[in-house]
């Protein structure tokens, strides 16, 4: 089965993806990570992606899909995958479904981790990052034992450049404009499962596993 995981930033997608990989033996394809990795390469494509990311822009559809397909070819599989951070827009969803259909594969399930915008905003603006070792904290849910400093290395805790309140609002607006329609798109196809993301990690995962088994996907 192929699963698409959709959710706002800080909705807990990565954590749930990890658990899905473990339980169902899926391959994890995280689009943001793939793009960041390429952006560090010394190649034309790498430099192009790097400048797009640095300007805070989105990598164009066509480029994103080509990179994804290349990645899947290297993985040598088109099934048994969980996708995180893709598709982010309807145009990407359509193009990718067309590609899969040509290979007689499809997206079997889209899981949407639903959270109120205020909750996501709160989670994001309270995130802190150790500027020395990169350890992440959250003032509300995972504070440092050392107050203003990192409890691992004593480094200074800072706000990530795209997690200031202004930039968080821009990111959340983008989600509403571009990704919300993708959720509707999968709902119309009858493959969407909307899961309440405002619960414990274990409760959310149990719910996802239940939905998967109800659909006879495993
Ligand atoms: Zn640190």
PDB file of C-alpha atoms and ligand atoms in Angstrom:
ATOM      1  CA  UNK A   1       0.000   0.000   0.000  1.00  0.00           C
ATOM      2  CA  UNK A   2       1.014   3.574  -0.608  1.00  0.00           C
ATOM      3  CA  UNK A   3       0.119   6.138   2.028  1.00  0.00           C
ATOM      4  CA  UNK A   4       0.235   9.907   1.844  1.00  0.00           C
ATOM      5  CA  UNK A   5       0.536  11.689   5.178  1.00  0.00           C
ATOM      6  CA  UNK A   6      -0.839  15.229   5.239  1.00  0.00           C
ATOM      7  CA  UNK A   7      -0.651  17.759   8.040  1.00  0.00           C
ATOM      8  CA  UNK A   8       0.467  21.221   8.983  1.00  0.00           C
ATOM      9  CA  UNK A   9       4.017  21.779  10.181  1.00  0.00           C
ATOM     10  CA  UNK A  10       4.443  20.457  13.760  1.00  0.00           C
ATOM     11  CA  UNK A  11       1.340  18.278  13.462  1.00  0.00           C
ATOM     12  CA  UNK A  12       3.373  15.180  14.365  1.00  0.00           C
ATOM     13  CA  UNK A  13       3.635  13.711  10.859  1.00  0.00           C
ATOM     14  CA  UNK A  14       7.251  12.638  11.205  1.00  0.00           C
ATOM     15  CA  UNK A  15       6.568  10.807  14.464  1.00  0.00           C
ATOM     16  CA  UNK A  16       3.577   8.935  13.032  1.00  0.00           C
ATOM     17  CA  UNK A  17       5.470   8.149   9.830  1.00  0.00           C
ATOM     18  CA  UNK A  18       8.236   6.544  11.880  1.00  0.00           C
ATOM     19  CA  UNK A  19       5.717   4.317  13.637  1.00  0.00           C
ATOM     20  CA  UNK A  20       4.017   3.368  10.355  1.00  0.00           C
ATOM     21  CA  UNK A  21       7.374   2.441   8.847  1.00  0.00           C
ATOM     22  CA  UNK A  22       8.088   0.197  11.828  1.00  0.00           C
ATOM     23  CA  UNK A  23       4.682  -1.487  11.971  1.00  0.00           C
ATOM     24  CA  UNK A  24       4.056  -2.054   8.267  1.00  0.00           C
ATOM     25  CA  UNK A  25       7.583  -2.225   6.855  1.00  0.00           C
ATOM     26  CA  UNK A  26       7.054   0.786   4.611  1.00  0.00           C
ATOM     27  CA  UNK A  27       9.716   2.886   2.958  1.00  0.00           C
ATOM     28  CA  UNK A  28       9.715   6.489   4.158  1.00  0.00           C
ATOM     29  CA  UNK A  29       9.893   9.180   1.504  1.00  0.00           C
ATOM     30  CA  UNK A  30      10.142  12.633   3.035  1.00  0.00           C
ATOM     31  CA  UNK A  31      10.151  15.275   0.333  1.00  0.00           C
ATOM     32  CA  UNK A  32      11.591  18.116   2.436  1.00  0.00           C
ATOM     33  CA  UNK A  33      14.560  15.972   3.454  1.00  0.00           C
ATOM     34  CA  UNK A  34      15.210  14.875  -0.126  1.00  0.00           C
ATOM     35  CA  UNK A  35      15.229  18.489  -1.319  1.00  0.00           C
ATOM     36  CA  UNK A  36      17.471  19.637   1.543  1.00  0.00           C
ATOM     37  CA  UNK A  37      19.931  16.854   0.744  1.00  0.00           C
ATOM     38  CA  UNK A  38      20.072  17.803  -2.939  1.00  0.00           C
ATOM     39  CA  UNK A  39      20.522  21.469  -1.994  1.00  0.00           C
ATOM     40  CA  UNK A  40      23.833  20.532  -0.374  1.00  0.00           C
ATOM     41  CA  UNK A  41      25.151  18.820  -3.495  1.00  0.00           C
ATOM     42  CA  UNK A  42      27.708  20.473  -5.710  1.00  0.00           C
ATOM     43  CA  UNK A  43      25.642  20.361  -8.905  1.00  0.00           C
ATOM     44  CA  UNK A  44      23.530  22.709 -11.017  1.00  0.00           C
ATOM     45  CA  UNK A  45      20.362  21.212  -9.589  1.00  0.00           C
ATOM     46  CA  UNK A  46      21.757  21.449  -6.048  1.00  0.00           C
ATOM     47  CA  UNK A  47      22.574  25.150  -6.434  1.00  0.00           C
ATOM     48  CA  UNK A  48      19.190  25.846  -8.000  1.00  0.00           C
ATOM     49  CA  UNK A  49      17.304  24.137  -5.170  1.00  0.00           C
ATOM     50  CA  UNK A  50      19.515  25.835  -2.584  1.00  0.00           C
ATOM     51  CA  UNK A  51      18.677  29.299  -3.839  1.00  0.00           C
ATOM     52  CA  UNK A  52      14.956  28.507  -4.024  1.00  0.00           C
ATOM     53  CA  UNK A  53      14.957  27.258  -0.420  1.00  0.00           C
ATOM     54  CA  UNK A  54      17.026  30.216   0.802  1.00  0.00           C
ATOM     55  CA  UNK A  55      14.594  32.661  -0.772  1.00  0.00           C
ATOM     56  CA  UNK A  56      11.817  30.913   1.118  1.00  0.00           C
ATOM     57  CA  UNK A  57      10.113  29.953  -2.149  1.00  0.00           C
ATOM     58  CA  UNK A  58       8.600  26.633  -3.117  1.00  0.00           C
ATOM     59  CA  UNK A  59      10.367  24.277  -5.480  1.00  0.00           C
ATOM     60  CA  UNK A  60       8.308  24.257  -8.736  1.00  0.00           C
ATOM     61  CA  UNK A  61       5.960  21.326  -9.337  1.00  0.00           C
ATOM     62  CA  UNK A  62       7.678  19.853 -12.338  1.00  0.00           C
ATOM     63  CA  UNK A  63      11.067  19.900 -10.628  1.00  0.00           C
ATOM     64  CA  UNK A  64       9.658  18.376  -7.447  1.00  0.00           C
ATOM     65  CA  UNK A  65       8.034  15.528  -9.340  1.00  0.00           C
ATOM     66  CA  UNK A  66      11.118  14.787 -11.416  1.00  0.00           C
ATOM     67  CA  UNK A  67      13.229  14.631  -8.250  1.00  0.00           C
ATOM     68  CA  UNK A  68      10.693  12.376  -6.569  1.00  0.00           C
ATOM     69  CA  UNK A  69      10.518   9.975  -9.518  1.00  0.00           C
ATOM     70  CA  UNK A  70      14.301   9.790  -9.669  1.00  0.00           C
ATOM     71  CA  UNK A  71      14.351   9.027  -5.949  1.00  0.00           C
ATOM     72  CA  UNK A  72      11.768   6.252  -6.368  1.00  0.00           C
ATOM     73  CA  UNK A  73      13.750   4.755  -9.240  1.00  0.00           C
ATOM     74  CA  UNK A  74      16.794   4.619  -6.974  1.00  0.00           C
ATOM     75  CA  UNK A  75      14.713   3.066  -4.216  1.00  0.00           C
ATOM     76  CA  UNK A  76      13.550   0.594  -6.806  1.00  0.00           C
ATOM     77  CA  UNK A  77      10.020   0.455  -5.479  1.00  0.00           C
ATOM     78  CA  UNK A  78       6.677   2.044  -6.261  1.00  0.00           C
ATOM     79  CA  UNK A  79       4.678   0.327  -3.569  1.00  0.00           C
ATOM     80  CA  UNK A  80       4.859   0.056   0.192  1.00  0.00           C
ATOM     81  CA  UNK A  81       5.761   3.699   0.654  1.00  0.00           C
ATOM     82  CA  UNK A  82       4.714   6.400   3.040  1.00  0.00           C
ATOM     83  CA  UNK A  83       4.970   9.901   1.577  1.00  0.00           C
ATOM     84  CA  UNK A  84       5.495  12.889   3.859  1.00  0.00           C
ATOM     85  CA  UNK A  85       5.409  16.441   2.518  1.00  0.00           C
ATOM     86  CA  UNK A  86       4.146  15.368  -0.879  1.00  0.00           C
ATOM     87  CA  UNK A  87       1.839  16.057  -2.664  1.00  0.00           C
ATOM     88  CA  UNK A  88       1.546  19.577  -1.360  1.00  0.00           C
ATOM     89  CA  UNK A  89      -0.689  20.873  -4.147  1.00  0.00           C
ATOM     90  CA  UNK A  90      -3.385  19.442  -6.381  1.00  0.00           C
ATOM     91  CA  UNK A  91      -1.231  19.747  -9.480  1.00  0.00           C
ATOM     92  CA  UNK A  92       1.404  17.550  -7.800  1.00  0.00           C
ATOM     93  CA  UNK A  93      -1.208  15.022  -6.718  1.00  0.00           C
ATOM     94  CA  UNK A  94      -2.629  14.751 -10.232  1.00  0.00           C
ATOM     95  CA  UNK A  95       0.730  14.449 -11.957  1.00  0.00           C
ATOM     96  CA  UNK A  96       1.933  11.824  -9.490  1.00  0.00           C
ATOM     97  CA  UNK A  97      -1.231   9.746  -9.703  1.00  0.00           C
ATOM     98  CA  UNK A  98      -0.919   9.761 -13.471  1.00  0.00           C
ATOM     99  CA  UNK A  99       2.666   8.524 -13.186  1.00  0.00           C
ATOM    100  CA  UNK A 100       1.677   5.758 -10.751  1.00  0.00           C
ATOM    101  CA  UNK A 101      -1.274   4.694 -12.928  1.00  0.00           C
ATOM    102  CA  UNK A 102       1.090   4.156 -15.854  1.00  0.00           C
ATOM    103  CA  UNK A 103       2.960   1.688 -13.635  1.00  0.00           C
ATOM    104  CA  UNK A 104      -0.315   0.140 -12.432  1.00  0.00           C
ATOM    105  CA  UNK A 105       0.165   1.547  -8.927  1.00  0.00           C
ATOM    106  CA  UNK A 106      -1.801   4.068  -6.925  1.00  0.00           C
ATOM    107  CA  UNK A 107      -2.116   6.038  -3.725  1.00  0.00           C
ATOM    108  CA  UNK A 108      -4.235   3.809  -1.496  1.00  0.00           C
ATOM    109  CA  UNK A 109      -4.749   6.064   1.465  1.00  0.00           C
ATOM    110  CA  UNK A 110      -4.319   9.683   2.496  1.00  0.00           C
ATOM    111  CA  UNK A 111      -4.133  10.335   6.217  1.00  0.00           C
ATOM    112  CA  UNK A 112      -4.794  13.875   7.349  1.00  0.00           C
ATOM    113  CA  UNK A 113      -3.632  14.755  10.857  1.00  0.00           C
ATOM    114  CA  UNK A 114      -6.147  17.397  11.776  1.00  0.00           C
ATOM    115  CA  UNK A 115      -5.194  20.123  14.236  1.00  0.00           C
ATOM    116  CA  UNK A 116      -6.687  23.552  14.924  1.00  0.00           C
ATOM    117  CA  UNK A 117      -4.589  26.340  13.460  1.00  0.00           C
ATOM    118  CA  UNK A 118      -4.204  27.972  16.898  1.00  0.00           C
ATOM    119  CA  UNK A 119      -2.684  24.764  18.244  1.00  0.00           C
ATOM    120  CA  UNK A 120      -0.205  24.488  15.379  1.00  0.00           C
ATOM    121  CA  UNK A 121       0.703  28.153  15.771  1.00  0.00           C
ATOM    122  CA  UNK A 122       1.298  27.661  19.498  1.00  0.00           C
ATOM    123  CA  UNK A 123       3.483  24.595  18.896  1.00  0.00           C
ATOM    124  CA  UNK A 124       5.581  26.314  16.233  1.00  0.00           C
ATOM    125  CA  UNK A 125       6.243  29.640  17.939  1.00  0.00           C
ATOM    126  CA  UNK A 126       7.269  27.831  21.112  1.00  0.00           C
ATOM    127  CA  UNK A 127       9.857  25.663  19.393  1.00  0.00           C
ATOM    128  CA  UNK A 128      13.479  26.384  20.260  1.00  0.00           C
ATOM    129  CA  UNK A 129      16.661  25.087  18.765  1.00  0.00           C
ATOM    130  CA  UNK A 130      20.097  24.815  20.380  1.00  0.00           C
ATOM    131  CA  UNK A 131      22.365  26.882  18.154  1.00  0.00           C
ATOM    132  CA  UNK A 132      25.339  24.741  19.149  1.00  0.00           C
ATOM    133  CA  UNK A 133      24.172  21.093  18.919  1.00  0.00           C
ATOM    134  CA  UNK A 134      20.809  21.383  17.139  1.00  0.00           C
ATOM    135  CA  UNK A 135      18.743  19.740  19.868  1.00  0.00           C
ATOM    136  CA  UNK A 136      15.112  20.866  19.706  1.00  0.00           C
ATOM    137  CA  UNK A 137      12.900  21.966  22.566  1.00  0.00           C
ATOM    138  CA  UNK A 138       9.420  23.293  23.074  1.00  0.00           C
ATOM    139  CA  UNK A 139       8.758  25.838  25.795  1.00  0.00           C
ATOM    140  CA  UNK A 140       5.320  24.310  26.400  1.00  0.00           C
ATOM    141  CA  UNK A 141       5.736  20.596  25.865  1.00  0.00           C
ATOM    142  CA  UNK A 142       9.456  19.870  26.030  1.00  0.00           C
ATOM    143  CA  UNK A 143      11.313  22.616  27.904  1.00  0.00           C
ATOM    144  CA  UNK A 144      15.040  22.493  28.556  1.00  0.00           C
ATOM    145  CA  UNK A 145      16.013  21.396  32.057  1.00  0.00           C
ATOM    146  CA  UNK A 146      18.564  24.212  31.954  1.00  0.00           C
ATOM    147  CA  UNK A 147      16.138  27.084  31.407  1.00  0.00           C
ATOM    148  CA  UNK A 148      17.342  29.398  28.637  1.00  0.00           C
ATOM    149  CA  UNK A 149      20.228  27.107  27.775  1.00  0.00           C
ATOM    150  CA  UNK A 150      20.504  23.677  26.156  1.00  0.00           C
ATOM    151  CA  UNK A 151      20.430  20.912  28.773  1.00  0.00           C
ATOM    152  CA  UNK A 152      22.760  18.755  26.658  1.00  0.00           C
ATOM    153  CA  UNK A 153      25.555  21.139  25.780  1.00  0.00           C
ATOM    154  CA  UNK A 154      24.824  24.485  27.460  1.00  0.00           C
ATOM    155  CA  UNK A 155      24.366  26.198  24.080  1.00  0.00           C
ATOM    156  CA  UNK A 156      22.030  29.132  23.553  1.00  0.00           C
ATOM    157  CA  UNK A 157      18.420  28.339  22.550  1.00  0.00           C
ATOM    158  CA  UNK A 158      17.183  30.242  19.525  1.00  0.00           C
ATOM    159  CA  UNK A 159      14.063  30.518  17.371  1.00  0.00           C
ATOM    160  CA  UNK A 160      14.433  28.951  13.918  1.00  0.00           C
ATOM    161  CA  UNK A 161      14.422  31.652  11.253  1.00  0.00           C
ATOM    162  CA  UNK A 162      11.133  30.439   9.753  1.00  0.00           C
ATOM    163  CA  UNK A 163       9.424  30.053  13.134  1.00  0.00           C
ATOM    164  CA  UNK A 164       8.930  33.679  14.068  1.00  0.00           C
ATOM    165  CA  UNK A 165       5.187  34.455  14.503  1.00  0.00           C
ATOM    166  CA  UNK A 166       5.079  36.337  11.161  1.00  0.00           C
ATOM    167  CA  UNK A 167       6.711  33.536   9.188  1.00  0.00           C
ATOM    168  CA  UNK A 168       4.653  30.870  10.919  1.00  0.00           C
ATOM    169  CA  UNK A 169       1.509  32.677   9.769  1.00  0.00           C
ATOM    170  CA  UNK A 170       2.805  32.785   6.199  1.00  0.00           C
ATOM    171  CA  UNK A 171       3.482  29.016   6.319  1.00  0.00           C
ATOM    172  CA  UNK A 172       0.046  28.277   7.737  1.00  0.00           C
ATOM    173  CA  UNK A 173      -1.634  30.497   5.110  1.00  0.00           C
ATOM    174  CA  UNK A 174       0.238  28.586   2.431  1.00  0.00           C
ATOM    175  CA  UNK A 175      -1.065  25.325   3.844  1.00  0.00           C
ATOM    176  CA  UNK A 176      -4.659  26.620   3.679  1.00  0.00           C
ATOM    177  CA  UNK A 177      -4.280  27.893   0.123  1.00  0.00           C
ATOM    178  CA  UNK A 178      -2.340  25.034  -1.411  1.00  0.00           C
ATOM    179  CA  UNK A 179      -2.657  21.903   0.680  1.00  0.00           C
ATOM    180  CA  UNK A 180      -6.227  22.180   1.963  1.00  0.00           C
ATOM    181  CA  UNK A 181      -7.504  21.511  -1.605  1.00  0.00           C
ATOM    182  CA  UNK A 182      -5.373  18.331  -1.724  1.00  0.00           C
ATOM    183  CA  UNK A 183      -7.256  17.049   1.332  1.00  0.00           C
ATOM    184  CA  UNK A 184     -10.561  17.703  -0.455  1.00  0.00           C
ATOM    185  CA  UNK A 185      -9.204  16.035  -3.576  1.00  0.00           C
ATOM    186  CA  UNK A 186      -8.416  12.783  -1.729  1.00  0.00           C
ATOM    187  CA  UNK A 187     -11.727  12.969   0.157  1.00  0.00           C
ATOM    188  CA  UNK A 188     -13.596  13.044  -3.152  1.00  0.00           C
ATOM    189  CA  UNK A 189     -11.696   9.982  -4.266  1.00  0.00           C
ATOM    190  CA  UNK A 190     -12.836   8.218  -1.118  1.00  0.00           C
ATOM    191  CA  UNK A 191      -9.341   7.517   0.170  1.00  0.00           C
ATOM    192  CA  UNK A 192      -9.061  10.151   2.897  1.00  0.00           C
ATOM    193  CA  UNK A 193      -8.931   9.341   6.596  1.00  0.00           C
ATOM    194  CA  UNK A 194      -9.080  12.403   8.814  1.00  0.00           C
ATOM    195  CA  UNK A 195      -7.558  11.740  12.218  1.00  0.00           C
ATOM    196  CA  UNK A 196      -7.714  14.036  15.248  1.00  0.00           C
ATOM    197  CA  UNK A 197      -4.080  15.039  15.756  1.00  0.00           C
ATOM    198  CA  UNK A 198      -4.620  16.761  19.086  1.00  0.00           C
ATOM    199  CA  UNK A 199      -4.057  13.645  21.197  1.00  0.00           C
ATOM    200  CA  UNK A 200      -1.178  11.565  22.500  1.00  0.00           C
ATOM    201  CA  UNK A 201       1.199   9.971  19.990  1.00  0.00           C
ATOM    202  CA  UNK A 202      -0.020   6.489  20.997  1.00  0.00           C
ATOM    203  CA  UNK A 203      -3.717   7.348  20.669  1.00  0.00           C
ATOM    204  CA  UNK A 204      -3.199   8.886  17.239  1.00  0.00           C
ATOM    205  CA  UNK A 205      -1.244   5.887  16.041  1.00  0.00           C
ATOM    206  CA  UNK A 206      -3.818   3.394  17.349  1.00  0.00           C
ATOM    207  CA  UNK A 207      -6.496   5.313  15.436  1.00  0.00           C
ATOM    208  CA  UNK A 208      -4.458   5.283  12.217  1.00  0.00           C
ATOM    209  CA  UNK A 209      -3.792   1.536  12.520  1.00  0.00           C
ATOM    210  CA  UNK A 210      -7.515   0.927  13.054  1.00  0.00           C
ATOM    211  CA  UNK A 211      -8.436   2.914   9.927  1.00  0.00           C
ATOM    212  CA  UNK A 212      -5.856   0.996   7.887  1.00  0.00           C
ATOM    213  CA  UNK A 213      -7.192  -2.356   9.024  1.00  0.00           C
ATOM    214  CA  UNK A 214     -10.826  -1.288   8.424  1.00  0.00           C
ATOM    215  CA  UNK A 215      -9.931  -0.529   4.837  1.00  0.00           C
ATOM    216  CA  UNK A 216      -8.379  -3.970   4.466  1.00  0.00           C
ATOM    217  CA  UNK A 217      -5.108  -2.455   3.327  1.00  0.00           C
ATOM    218  CA  UNK A 218      -3.015  -4.970   5.238  1.00  0.00           C
TER     219      UNK A 218
HETATM  220 ZN1  LIG B   1      22.890  21.911  22.675  1.00  0.00          ZN
END
